[in-house]
PDB file of C-alpha atoms and ligand atoms in Angstrom:
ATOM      1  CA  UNK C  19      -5.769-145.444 -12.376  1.00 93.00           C
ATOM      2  CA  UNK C  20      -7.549-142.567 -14.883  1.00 97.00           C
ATOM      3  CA  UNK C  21     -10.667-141.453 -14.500  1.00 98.00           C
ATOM      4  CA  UNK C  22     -13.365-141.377 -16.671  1.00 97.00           C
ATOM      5  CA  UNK C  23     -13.322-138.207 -17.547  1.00 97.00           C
ATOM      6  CA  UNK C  24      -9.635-138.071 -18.289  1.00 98.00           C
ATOM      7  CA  UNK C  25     -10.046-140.722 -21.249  1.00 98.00           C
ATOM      8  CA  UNK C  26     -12.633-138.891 -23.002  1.00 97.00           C
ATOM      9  CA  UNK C  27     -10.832-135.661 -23.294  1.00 98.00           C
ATOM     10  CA  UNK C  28      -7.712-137.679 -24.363  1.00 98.00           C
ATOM     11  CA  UNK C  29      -9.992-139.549 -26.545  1.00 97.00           C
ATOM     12  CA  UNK C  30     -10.897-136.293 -28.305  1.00 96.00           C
ATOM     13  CA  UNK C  31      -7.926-133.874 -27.884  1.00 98.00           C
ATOM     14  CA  UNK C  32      -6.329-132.229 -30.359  1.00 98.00           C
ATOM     15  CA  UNK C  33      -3.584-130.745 -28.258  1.00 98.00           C
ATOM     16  CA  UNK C  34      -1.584-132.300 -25.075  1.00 98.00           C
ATOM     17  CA  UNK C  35       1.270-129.994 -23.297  1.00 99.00           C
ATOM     18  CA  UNK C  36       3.492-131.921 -20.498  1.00 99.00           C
ATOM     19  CA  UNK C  37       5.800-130.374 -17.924  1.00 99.00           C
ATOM     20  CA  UNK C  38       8.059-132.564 -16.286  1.00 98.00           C
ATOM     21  CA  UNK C  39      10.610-132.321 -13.372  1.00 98.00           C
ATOM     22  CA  UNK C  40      13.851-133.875 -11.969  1.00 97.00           C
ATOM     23  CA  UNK C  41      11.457-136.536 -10.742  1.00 97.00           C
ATOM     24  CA  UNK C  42      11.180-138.210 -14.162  1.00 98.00           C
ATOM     25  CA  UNK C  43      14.491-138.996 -14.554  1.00 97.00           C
ATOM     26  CA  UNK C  44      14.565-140.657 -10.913  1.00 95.00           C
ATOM     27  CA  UNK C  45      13.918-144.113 -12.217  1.00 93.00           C
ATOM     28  CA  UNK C  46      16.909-143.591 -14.219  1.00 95.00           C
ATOM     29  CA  UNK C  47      19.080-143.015 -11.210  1.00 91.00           C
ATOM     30  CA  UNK C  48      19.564-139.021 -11.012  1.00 91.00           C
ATOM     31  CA  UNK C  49      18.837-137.679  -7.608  1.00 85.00           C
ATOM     32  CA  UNK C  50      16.328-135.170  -7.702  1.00 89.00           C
ATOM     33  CA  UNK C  51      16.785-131.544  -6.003  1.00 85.00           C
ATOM     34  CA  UNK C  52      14.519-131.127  -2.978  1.00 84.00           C
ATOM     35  CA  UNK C  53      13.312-134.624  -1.294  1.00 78.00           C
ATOM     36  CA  UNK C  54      14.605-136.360   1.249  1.00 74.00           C
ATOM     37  CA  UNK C  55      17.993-137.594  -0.912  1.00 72.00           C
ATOM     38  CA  UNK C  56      17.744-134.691  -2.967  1.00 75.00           C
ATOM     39  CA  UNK C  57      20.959-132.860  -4.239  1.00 71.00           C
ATOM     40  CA  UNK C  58      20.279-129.744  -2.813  1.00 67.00           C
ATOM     41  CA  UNK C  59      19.638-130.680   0.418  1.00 60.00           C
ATOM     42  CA  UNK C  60      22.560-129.071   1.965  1.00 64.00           C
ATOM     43  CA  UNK C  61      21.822-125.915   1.924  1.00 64.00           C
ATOM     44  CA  UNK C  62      25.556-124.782   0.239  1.00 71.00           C
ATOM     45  CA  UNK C  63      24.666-126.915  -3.038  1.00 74.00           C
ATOM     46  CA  UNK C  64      21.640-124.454  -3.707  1.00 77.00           C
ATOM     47  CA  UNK C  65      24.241-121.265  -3.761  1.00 86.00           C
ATOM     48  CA  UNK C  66      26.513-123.308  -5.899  1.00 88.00           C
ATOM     49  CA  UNK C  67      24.515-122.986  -9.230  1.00 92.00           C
ATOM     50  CA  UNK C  68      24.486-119.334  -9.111  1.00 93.00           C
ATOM     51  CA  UNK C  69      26.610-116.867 -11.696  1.00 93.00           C
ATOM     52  CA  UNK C  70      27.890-115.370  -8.655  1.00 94.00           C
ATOM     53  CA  UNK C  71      29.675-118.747  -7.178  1.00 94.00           C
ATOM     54  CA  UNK C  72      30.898-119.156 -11.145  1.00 95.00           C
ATOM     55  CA  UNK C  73      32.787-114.914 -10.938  1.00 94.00           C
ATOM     56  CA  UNK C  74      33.827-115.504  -7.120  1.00 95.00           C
ATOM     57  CA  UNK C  75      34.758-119.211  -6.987  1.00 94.00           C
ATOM     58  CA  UNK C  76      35.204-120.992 -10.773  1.00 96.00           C
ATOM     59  CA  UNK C  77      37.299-124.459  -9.273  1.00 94.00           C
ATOM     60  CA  UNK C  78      34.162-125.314  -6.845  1.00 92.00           C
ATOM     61  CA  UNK C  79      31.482-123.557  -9.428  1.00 94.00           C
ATOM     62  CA  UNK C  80      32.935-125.981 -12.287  1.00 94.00           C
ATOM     63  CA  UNK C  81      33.555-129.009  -9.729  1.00 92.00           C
ATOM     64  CA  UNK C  82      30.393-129.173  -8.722  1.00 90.00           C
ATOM     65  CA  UNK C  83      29.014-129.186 -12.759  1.00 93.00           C
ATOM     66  CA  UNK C  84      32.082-131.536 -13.737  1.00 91.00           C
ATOM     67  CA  UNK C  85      30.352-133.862 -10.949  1.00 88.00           C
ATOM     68  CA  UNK C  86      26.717-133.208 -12.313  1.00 89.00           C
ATOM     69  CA  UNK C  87      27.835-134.300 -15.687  1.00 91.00           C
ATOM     70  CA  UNK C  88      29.603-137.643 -14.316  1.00 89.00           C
ATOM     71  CA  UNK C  89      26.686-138.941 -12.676  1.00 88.00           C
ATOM     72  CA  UNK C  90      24.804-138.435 -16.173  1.00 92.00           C
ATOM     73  CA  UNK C  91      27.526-141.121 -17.564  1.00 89.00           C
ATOM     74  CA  UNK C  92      26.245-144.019 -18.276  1.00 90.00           C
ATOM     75  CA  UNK C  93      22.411-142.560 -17.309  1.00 95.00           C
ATOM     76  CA  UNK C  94      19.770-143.538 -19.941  1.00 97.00           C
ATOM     77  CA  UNK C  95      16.276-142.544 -20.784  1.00 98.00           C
ATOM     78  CA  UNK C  96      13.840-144.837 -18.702  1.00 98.00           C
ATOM     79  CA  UNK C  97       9.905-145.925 -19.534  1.00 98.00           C
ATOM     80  CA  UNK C  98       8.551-142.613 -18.462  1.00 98.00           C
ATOM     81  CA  UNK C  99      10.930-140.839 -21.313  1.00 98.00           C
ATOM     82  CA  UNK C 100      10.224-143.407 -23.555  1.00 98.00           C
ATOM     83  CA  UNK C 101       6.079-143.407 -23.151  1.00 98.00           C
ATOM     84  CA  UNK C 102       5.921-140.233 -23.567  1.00 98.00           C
ATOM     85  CA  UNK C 103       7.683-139.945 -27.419  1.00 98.00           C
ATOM     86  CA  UNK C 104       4.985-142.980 -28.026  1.00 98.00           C
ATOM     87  CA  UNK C 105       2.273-140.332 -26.487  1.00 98.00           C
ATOM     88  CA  UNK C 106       3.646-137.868 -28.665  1.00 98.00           C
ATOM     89  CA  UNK C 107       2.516-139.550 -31.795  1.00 98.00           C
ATOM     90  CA  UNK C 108      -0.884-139.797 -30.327  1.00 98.00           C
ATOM     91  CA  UNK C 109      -1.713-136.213 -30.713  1.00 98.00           C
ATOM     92  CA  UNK C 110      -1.801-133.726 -33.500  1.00 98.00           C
ATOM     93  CA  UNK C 111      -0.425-130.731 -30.965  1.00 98.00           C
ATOM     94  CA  UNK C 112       2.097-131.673 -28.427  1.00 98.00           C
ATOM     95  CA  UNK C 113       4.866-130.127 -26.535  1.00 99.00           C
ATOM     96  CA  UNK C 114       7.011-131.450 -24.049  1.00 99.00           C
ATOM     97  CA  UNK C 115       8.484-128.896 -21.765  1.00 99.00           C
ATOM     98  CA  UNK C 116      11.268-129.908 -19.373  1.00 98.00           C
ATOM     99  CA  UNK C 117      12.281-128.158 -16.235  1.00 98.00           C
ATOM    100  CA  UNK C 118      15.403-130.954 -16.679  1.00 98.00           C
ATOM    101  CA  UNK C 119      18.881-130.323 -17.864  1.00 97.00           C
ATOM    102  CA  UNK C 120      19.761-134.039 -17.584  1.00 97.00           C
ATOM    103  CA  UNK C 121      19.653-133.896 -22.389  1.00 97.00           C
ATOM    104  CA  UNK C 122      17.062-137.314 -21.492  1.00 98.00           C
ATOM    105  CA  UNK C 123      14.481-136.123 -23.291  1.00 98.00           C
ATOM    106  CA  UNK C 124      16.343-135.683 -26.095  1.00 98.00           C
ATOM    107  CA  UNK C 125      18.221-138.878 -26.137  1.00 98.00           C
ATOM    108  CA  UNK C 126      14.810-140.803 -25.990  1.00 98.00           C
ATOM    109  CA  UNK C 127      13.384-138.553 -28.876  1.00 98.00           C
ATOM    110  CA  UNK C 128      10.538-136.528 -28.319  1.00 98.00           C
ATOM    111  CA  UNK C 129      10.643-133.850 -30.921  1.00 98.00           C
ATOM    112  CA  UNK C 130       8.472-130.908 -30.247  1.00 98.00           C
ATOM    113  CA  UNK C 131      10.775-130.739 -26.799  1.00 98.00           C
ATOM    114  CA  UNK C 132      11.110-127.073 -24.629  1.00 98.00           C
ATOM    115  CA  UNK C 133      14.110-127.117 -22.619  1.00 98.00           C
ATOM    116  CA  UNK C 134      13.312-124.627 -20.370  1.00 98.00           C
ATOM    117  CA  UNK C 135      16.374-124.675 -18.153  1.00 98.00           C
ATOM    118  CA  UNK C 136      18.982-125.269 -20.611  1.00 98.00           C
ATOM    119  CA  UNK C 137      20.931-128.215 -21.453  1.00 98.00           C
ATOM    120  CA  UNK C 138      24.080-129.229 -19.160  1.00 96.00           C
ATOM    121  CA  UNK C 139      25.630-131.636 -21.829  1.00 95.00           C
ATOM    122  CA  UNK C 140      26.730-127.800 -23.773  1.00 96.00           C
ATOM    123  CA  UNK C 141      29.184-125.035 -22.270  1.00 97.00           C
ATOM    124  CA  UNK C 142      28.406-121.516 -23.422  1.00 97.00           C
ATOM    125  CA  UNK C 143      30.479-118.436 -23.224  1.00 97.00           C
ATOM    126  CA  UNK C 144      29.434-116.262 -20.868  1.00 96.00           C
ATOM    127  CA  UNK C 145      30.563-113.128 -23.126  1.00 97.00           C
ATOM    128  CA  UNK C 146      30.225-114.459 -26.773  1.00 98.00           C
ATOM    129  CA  UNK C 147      27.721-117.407 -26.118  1.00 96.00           C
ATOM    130  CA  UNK C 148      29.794-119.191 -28.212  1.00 97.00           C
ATOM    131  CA  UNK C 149      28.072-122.908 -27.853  1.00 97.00           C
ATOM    132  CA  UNK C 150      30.513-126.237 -27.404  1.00 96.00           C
ATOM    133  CA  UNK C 151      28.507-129.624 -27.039  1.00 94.00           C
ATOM    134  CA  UNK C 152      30.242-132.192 -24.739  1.00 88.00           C
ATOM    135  CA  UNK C 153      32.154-134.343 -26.828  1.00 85.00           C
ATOM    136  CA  UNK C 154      34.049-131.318 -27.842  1.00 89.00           C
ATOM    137  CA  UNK C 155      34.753-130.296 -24.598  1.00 84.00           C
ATOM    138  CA  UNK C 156      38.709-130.430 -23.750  1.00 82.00           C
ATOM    139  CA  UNK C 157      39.767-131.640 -20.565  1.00 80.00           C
ATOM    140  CA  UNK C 158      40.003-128.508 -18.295  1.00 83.00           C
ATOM    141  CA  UNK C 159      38.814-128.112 -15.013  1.00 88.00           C
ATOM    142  CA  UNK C 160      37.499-124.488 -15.816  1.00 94.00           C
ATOM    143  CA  UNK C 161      36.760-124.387 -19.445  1.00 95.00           C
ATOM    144  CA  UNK C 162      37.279-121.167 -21.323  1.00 95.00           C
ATOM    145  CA  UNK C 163      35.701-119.987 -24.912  1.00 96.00           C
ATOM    146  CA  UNK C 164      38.178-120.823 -28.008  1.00 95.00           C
ATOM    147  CA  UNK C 165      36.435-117.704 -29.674  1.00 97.00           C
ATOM    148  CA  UNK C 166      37.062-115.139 -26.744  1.00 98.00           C
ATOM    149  CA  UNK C 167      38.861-116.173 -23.967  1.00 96.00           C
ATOM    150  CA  UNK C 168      36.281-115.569 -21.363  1.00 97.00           C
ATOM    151  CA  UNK C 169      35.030-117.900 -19.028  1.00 96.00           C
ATOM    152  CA  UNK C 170      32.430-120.876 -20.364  1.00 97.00           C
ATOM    153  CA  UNK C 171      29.419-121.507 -18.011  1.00 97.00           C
ATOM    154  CA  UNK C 172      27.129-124.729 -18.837  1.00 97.00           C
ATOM    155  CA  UNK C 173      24.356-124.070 -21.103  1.00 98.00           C
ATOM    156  CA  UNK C 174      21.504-123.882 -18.308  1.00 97.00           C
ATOM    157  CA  UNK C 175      19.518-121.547 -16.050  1.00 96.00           C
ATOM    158  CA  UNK C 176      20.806-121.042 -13.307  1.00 95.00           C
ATOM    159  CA  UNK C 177      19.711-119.181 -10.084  1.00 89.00           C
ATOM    160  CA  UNK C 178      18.937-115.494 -10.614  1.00 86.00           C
ATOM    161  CA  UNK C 179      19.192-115.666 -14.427  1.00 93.00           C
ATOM    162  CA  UNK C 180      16.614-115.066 -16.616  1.00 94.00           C
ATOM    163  CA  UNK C 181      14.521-117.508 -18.774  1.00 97.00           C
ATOM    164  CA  UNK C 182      15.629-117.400 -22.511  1.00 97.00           C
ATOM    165  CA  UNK C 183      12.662-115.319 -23.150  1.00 98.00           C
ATOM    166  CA  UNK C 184      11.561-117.177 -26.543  1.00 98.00           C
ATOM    167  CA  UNK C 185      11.436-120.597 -24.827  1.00 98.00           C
ATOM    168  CA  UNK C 186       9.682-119.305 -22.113  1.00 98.00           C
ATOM    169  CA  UNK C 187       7.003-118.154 -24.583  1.00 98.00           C
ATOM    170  CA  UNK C 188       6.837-120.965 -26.059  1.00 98.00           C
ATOM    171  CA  UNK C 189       5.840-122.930 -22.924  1.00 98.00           C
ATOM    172  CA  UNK C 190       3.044-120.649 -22.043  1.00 98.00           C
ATOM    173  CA  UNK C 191       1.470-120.546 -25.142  1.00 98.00           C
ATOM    174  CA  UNK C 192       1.450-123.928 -25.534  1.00 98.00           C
ATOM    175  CA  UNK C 193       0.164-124.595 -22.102  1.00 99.00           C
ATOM    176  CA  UNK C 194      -2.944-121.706 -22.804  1.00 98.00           C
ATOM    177  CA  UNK C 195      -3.557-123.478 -26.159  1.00 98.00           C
ATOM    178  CA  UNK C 196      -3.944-127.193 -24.432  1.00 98.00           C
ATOM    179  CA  UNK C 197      -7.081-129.144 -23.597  1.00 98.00           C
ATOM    180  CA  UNK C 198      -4.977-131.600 -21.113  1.00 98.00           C
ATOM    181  CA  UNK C 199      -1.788-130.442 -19.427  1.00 99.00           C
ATOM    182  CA  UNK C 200       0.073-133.147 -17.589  1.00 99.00           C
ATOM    183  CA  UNK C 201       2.836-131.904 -14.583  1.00 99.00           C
ATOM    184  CA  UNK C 202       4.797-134.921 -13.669  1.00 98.00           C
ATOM    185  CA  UNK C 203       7.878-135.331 -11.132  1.00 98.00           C
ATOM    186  CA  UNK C 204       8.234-131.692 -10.654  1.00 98.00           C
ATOM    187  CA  UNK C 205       7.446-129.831  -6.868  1.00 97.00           C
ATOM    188  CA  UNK C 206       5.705-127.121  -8.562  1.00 98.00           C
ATOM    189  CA  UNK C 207       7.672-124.521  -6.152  1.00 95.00           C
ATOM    190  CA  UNK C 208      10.219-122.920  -8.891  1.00 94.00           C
ATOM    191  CA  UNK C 209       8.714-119.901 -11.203  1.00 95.00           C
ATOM    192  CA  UNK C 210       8.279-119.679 -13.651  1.00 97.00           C
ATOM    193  CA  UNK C 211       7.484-122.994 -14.426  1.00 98.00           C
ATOM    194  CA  UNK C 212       4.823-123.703 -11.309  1.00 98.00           C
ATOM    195  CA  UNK C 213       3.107-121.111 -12.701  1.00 98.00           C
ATOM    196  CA  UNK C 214       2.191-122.946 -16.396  1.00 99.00           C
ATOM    197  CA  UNK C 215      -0.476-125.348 -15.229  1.00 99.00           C
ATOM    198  CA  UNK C 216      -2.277-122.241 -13.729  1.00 98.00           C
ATOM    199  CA  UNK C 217      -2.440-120.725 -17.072  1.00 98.00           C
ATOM    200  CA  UNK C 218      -3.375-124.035 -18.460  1.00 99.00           C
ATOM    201  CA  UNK C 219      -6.477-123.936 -16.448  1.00 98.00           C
ATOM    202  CA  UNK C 220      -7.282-120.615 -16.617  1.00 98.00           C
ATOM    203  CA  UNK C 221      -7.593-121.252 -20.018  1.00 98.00           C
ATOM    204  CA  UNK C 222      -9.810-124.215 -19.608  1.00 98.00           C
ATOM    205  CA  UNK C 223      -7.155-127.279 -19.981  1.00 98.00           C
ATOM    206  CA  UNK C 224      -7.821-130.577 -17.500  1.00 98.00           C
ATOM    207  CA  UNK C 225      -4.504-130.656 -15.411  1.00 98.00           C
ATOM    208  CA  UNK C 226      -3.273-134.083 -14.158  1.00 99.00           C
ATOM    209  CA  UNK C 227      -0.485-134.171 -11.778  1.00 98.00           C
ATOM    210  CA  UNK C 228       1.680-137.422 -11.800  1.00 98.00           C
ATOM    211  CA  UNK C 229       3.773-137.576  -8.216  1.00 98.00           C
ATOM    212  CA  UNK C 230       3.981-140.161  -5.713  1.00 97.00           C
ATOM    213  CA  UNK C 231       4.071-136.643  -3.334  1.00 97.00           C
ATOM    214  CA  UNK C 232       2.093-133.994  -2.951  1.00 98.00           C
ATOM    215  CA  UNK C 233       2.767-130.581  -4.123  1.00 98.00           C
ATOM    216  CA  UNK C 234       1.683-127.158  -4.285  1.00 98.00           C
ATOM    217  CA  UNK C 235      -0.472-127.928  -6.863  1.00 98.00           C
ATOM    218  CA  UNK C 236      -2.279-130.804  -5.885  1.00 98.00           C
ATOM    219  CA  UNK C 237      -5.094-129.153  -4.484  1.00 98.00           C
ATOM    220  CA  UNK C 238      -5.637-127.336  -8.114  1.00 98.00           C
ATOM    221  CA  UNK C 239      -5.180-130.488 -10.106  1.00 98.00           C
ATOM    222  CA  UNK C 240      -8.303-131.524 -11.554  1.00 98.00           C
ATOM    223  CA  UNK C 241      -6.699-135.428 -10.984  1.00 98.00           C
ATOM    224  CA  UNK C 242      -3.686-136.783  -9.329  1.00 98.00           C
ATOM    225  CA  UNK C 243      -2.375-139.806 -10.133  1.00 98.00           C
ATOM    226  CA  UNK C 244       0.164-140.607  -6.997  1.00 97.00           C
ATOM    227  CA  UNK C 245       2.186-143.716  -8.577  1.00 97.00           C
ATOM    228  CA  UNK C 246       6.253-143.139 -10.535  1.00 97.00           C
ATOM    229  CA  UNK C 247       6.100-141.671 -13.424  1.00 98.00           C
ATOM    230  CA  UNK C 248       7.026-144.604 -15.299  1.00 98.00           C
ATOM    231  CA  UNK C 249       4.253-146.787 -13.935  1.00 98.00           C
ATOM    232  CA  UNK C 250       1.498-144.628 -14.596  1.00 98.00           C
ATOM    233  CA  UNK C 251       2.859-143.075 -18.105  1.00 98.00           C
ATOM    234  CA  UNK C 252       3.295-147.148 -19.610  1.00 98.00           C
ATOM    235  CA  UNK C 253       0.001-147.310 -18.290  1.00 98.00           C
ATOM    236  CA  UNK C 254      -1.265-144.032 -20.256  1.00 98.00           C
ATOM    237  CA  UNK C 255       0.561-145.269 -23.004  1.00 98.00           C
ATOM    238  CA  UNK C 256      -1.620-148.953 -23.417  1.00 98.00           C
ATOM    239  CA  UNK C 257      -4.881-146.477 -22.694  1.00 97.00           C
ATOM    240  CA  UNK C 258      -3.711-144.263 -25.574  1.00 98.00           C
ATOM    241  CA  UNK C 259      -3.540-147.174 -28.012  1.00 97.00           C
ATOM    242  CA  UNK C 260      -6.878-148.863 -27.002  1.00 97.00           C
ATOM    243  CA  UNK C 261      -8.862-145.360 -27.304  1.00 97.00           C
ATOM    244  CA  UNK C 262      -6.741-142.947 -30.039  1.00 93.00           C
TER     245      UNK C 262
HETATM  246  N1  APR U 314       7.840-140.221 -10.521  1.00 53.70           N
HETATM  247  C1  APR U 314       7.243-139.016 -10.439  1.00 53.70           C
HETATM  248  N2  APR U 314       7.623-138.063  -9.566  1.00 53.70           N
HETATM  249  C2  APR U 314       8.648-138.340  -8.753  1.00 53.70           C
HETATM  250  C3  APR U 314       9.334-139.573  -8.780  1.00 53.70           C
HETATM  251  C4  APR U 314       8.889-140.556  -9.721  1.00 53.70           C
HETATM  252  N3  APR U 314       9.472-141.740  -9.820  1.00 53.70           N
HETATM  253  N4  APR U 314      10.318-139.539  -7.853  1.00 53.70           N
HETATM  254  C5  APR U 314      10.259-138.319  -7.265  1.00 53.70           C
HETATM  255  N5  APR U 314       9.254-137.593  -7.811  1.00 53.70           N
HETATM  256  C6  APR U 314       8.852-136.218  -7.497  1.00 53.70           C
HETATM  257  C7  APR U 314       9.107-135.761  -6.092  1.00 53.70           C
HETATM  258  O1  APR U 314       8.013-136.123  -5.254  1.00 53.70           O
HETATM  259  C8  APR U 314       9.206-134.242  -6.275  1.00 53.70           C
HETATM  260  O2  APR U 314       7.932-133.637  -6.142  1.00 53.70           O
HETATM  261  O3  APR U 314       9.623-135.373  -8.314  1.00 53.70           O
HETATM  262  C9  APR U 314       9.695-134.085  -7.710  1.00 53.70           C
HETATM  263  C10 APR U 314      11.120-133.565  -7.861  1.00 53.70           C
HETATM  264  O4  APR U 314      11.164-132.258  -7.377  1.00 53.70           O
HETATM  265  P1  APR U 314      12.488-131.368  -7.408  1.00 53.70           P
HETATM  266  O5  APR U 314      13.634-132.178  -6.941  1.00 53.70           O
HETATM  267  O6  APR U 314      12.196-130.109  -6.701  1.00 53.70           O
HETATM  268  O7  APR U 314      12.721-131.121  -8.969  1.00 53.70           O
HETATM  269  P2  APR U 314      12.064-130.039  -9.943  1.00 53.70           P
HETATM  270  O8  APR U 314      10.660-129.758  -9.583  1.00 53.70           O
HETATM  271  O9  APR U 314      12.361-130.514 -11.312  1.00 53.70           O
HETATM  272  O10 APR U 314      12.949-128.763  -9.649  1.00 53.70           O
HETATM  273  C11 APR U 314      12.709-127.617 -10.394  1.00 53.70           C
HETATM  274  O11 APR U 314      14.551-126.464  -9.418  1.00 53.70           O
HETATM  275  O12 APR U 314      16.661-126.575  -8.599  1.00 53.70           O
HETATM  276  C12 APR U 314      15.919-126.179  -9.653  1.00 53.70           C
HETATM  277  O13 APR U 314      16.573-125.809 -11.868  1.00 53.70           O
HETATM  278  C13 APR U 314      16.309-126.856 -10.953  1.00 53.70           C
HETATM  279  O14 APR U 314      14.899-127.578 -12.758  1.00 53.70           O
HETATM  280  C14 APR U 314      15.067-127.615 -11.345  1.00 53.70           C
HETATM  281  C15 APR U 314      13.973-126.857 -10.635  1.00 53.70           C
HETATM  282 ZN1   ZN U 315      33.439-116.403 -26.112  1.00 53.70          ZN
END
């Protein structure tokens, strides 16, 4: 399933950096965005998670987020979250960055973690950015901010907004300092992360891509390993205790 090639740089790294996508958590049971039973394939979902939808329309903005967060009920971390806090220990430098709002990663326990997009198990004020996690959420069907008064958004990216500007740095510096960078269940078309296994390479990292699909970057993966996540990462995971 790995080459050759792959196993002696893991045998000898120092420093691993990860990005994963909506399509780790598919073995748990969250649809994934694009795909053919994606969430976003009707086209009105995409121009749902915008701050625009959240000023113009708040009952469907906050509908459509109340329904995100009750198919996460119940959802656990599966082997592909779990292998990878066991990979984690393997390696003196890691970071796990997450395109994924689904808190997964978290729950599992990988600690040097980069949330990317945010976290939809928190609200934040849209004026304050007063924080409130879930379980201290009251039962509202548009939440506003306790501190404030203005309207709470959840705590994630969504489209047109900006990156938080330190996490972003964070994930591109730790995908220049790697010597392996991993992309798995993600389809590499949303900036800015697509663009951190390029700078991963450019800076002379081996980049494995993990997707039963092709993607954009495919072609520019120095290995793709075209199995679920969870398959080939409790795989990696055996490898990694034979040869580290
Ligand atoms: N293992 C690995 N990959 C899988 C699996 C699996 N079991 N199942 C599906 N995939 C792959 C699909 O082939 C696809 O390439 O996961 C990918 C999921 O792609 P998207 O749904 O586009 O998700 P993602 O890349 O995370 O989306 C990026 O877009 O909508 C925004 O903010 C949202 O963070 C999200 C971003
Ligand atoms: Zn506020």
């Amino acid at each position: 399933m790995f080459s050759q090639k792959l196993l002696i740089r893991l045998k000898n790294a120092f420093n691993v950096t990860v990005l994963t996508g909506a399509g780790i958590s598919a073995d748990s049971g969250i649809p994934t965005f694009r795909g053919p039973d994606g969430l976003w394939k009707d086209q009105e979902v995409e121009k749902l998670a915008t701050l625009e939808a959240l000023e113009n329309e708040p009952e469907v903005f906050w509908e459509f987020y109340n329904w995100r967060r009750q198919l996460l009920k119940d959802i656990k971390p599966n082997f592909a979250h779990f292998s990878l806090v066991d990979i984690e220990n393997y390696f003196e430098d890691f970071t796990l960055i997450t395109q994924n709002v689904d808190n997964l990663h978290a729950i599992a326990g990988n600690k040097n973690l980069v949330e990317l997009h945010g976290n939809i198990t928190r609200n934040r004020c849209t004026s304050c950015d007063h924080i409130v996690p879930m379980e201290q959420m009251a039962e509202q069907a548009i939440p506003y901010c306790d501190k404030c008064g203005a309207i709470m958004k959840p705590d994630v990216v969504l489209f047109g907004e900006p990156l938080n500007p330190k996490l972003l740095r964070q994930a591109q510096t730790a995908s220049a300092e790697c010597e392996v960078f991993f992309s798995i269940g993600t389809s590499s078309v949303v900036e800015p992360a697509a663009s951190l296994p390029y700078i991963a390479k450019a800076n002379g990292a081996y980049i494995v891509e993990i997707n039963p699909e092709s993607t954009p970057l495919t072609e520019n993966a120095d290995e793709v390993i075209n199995i679920p996540a969870a398959k080939a990462l409790t795989a990696l995971v055996l490898i990694l205790d034979r040869i580290r």
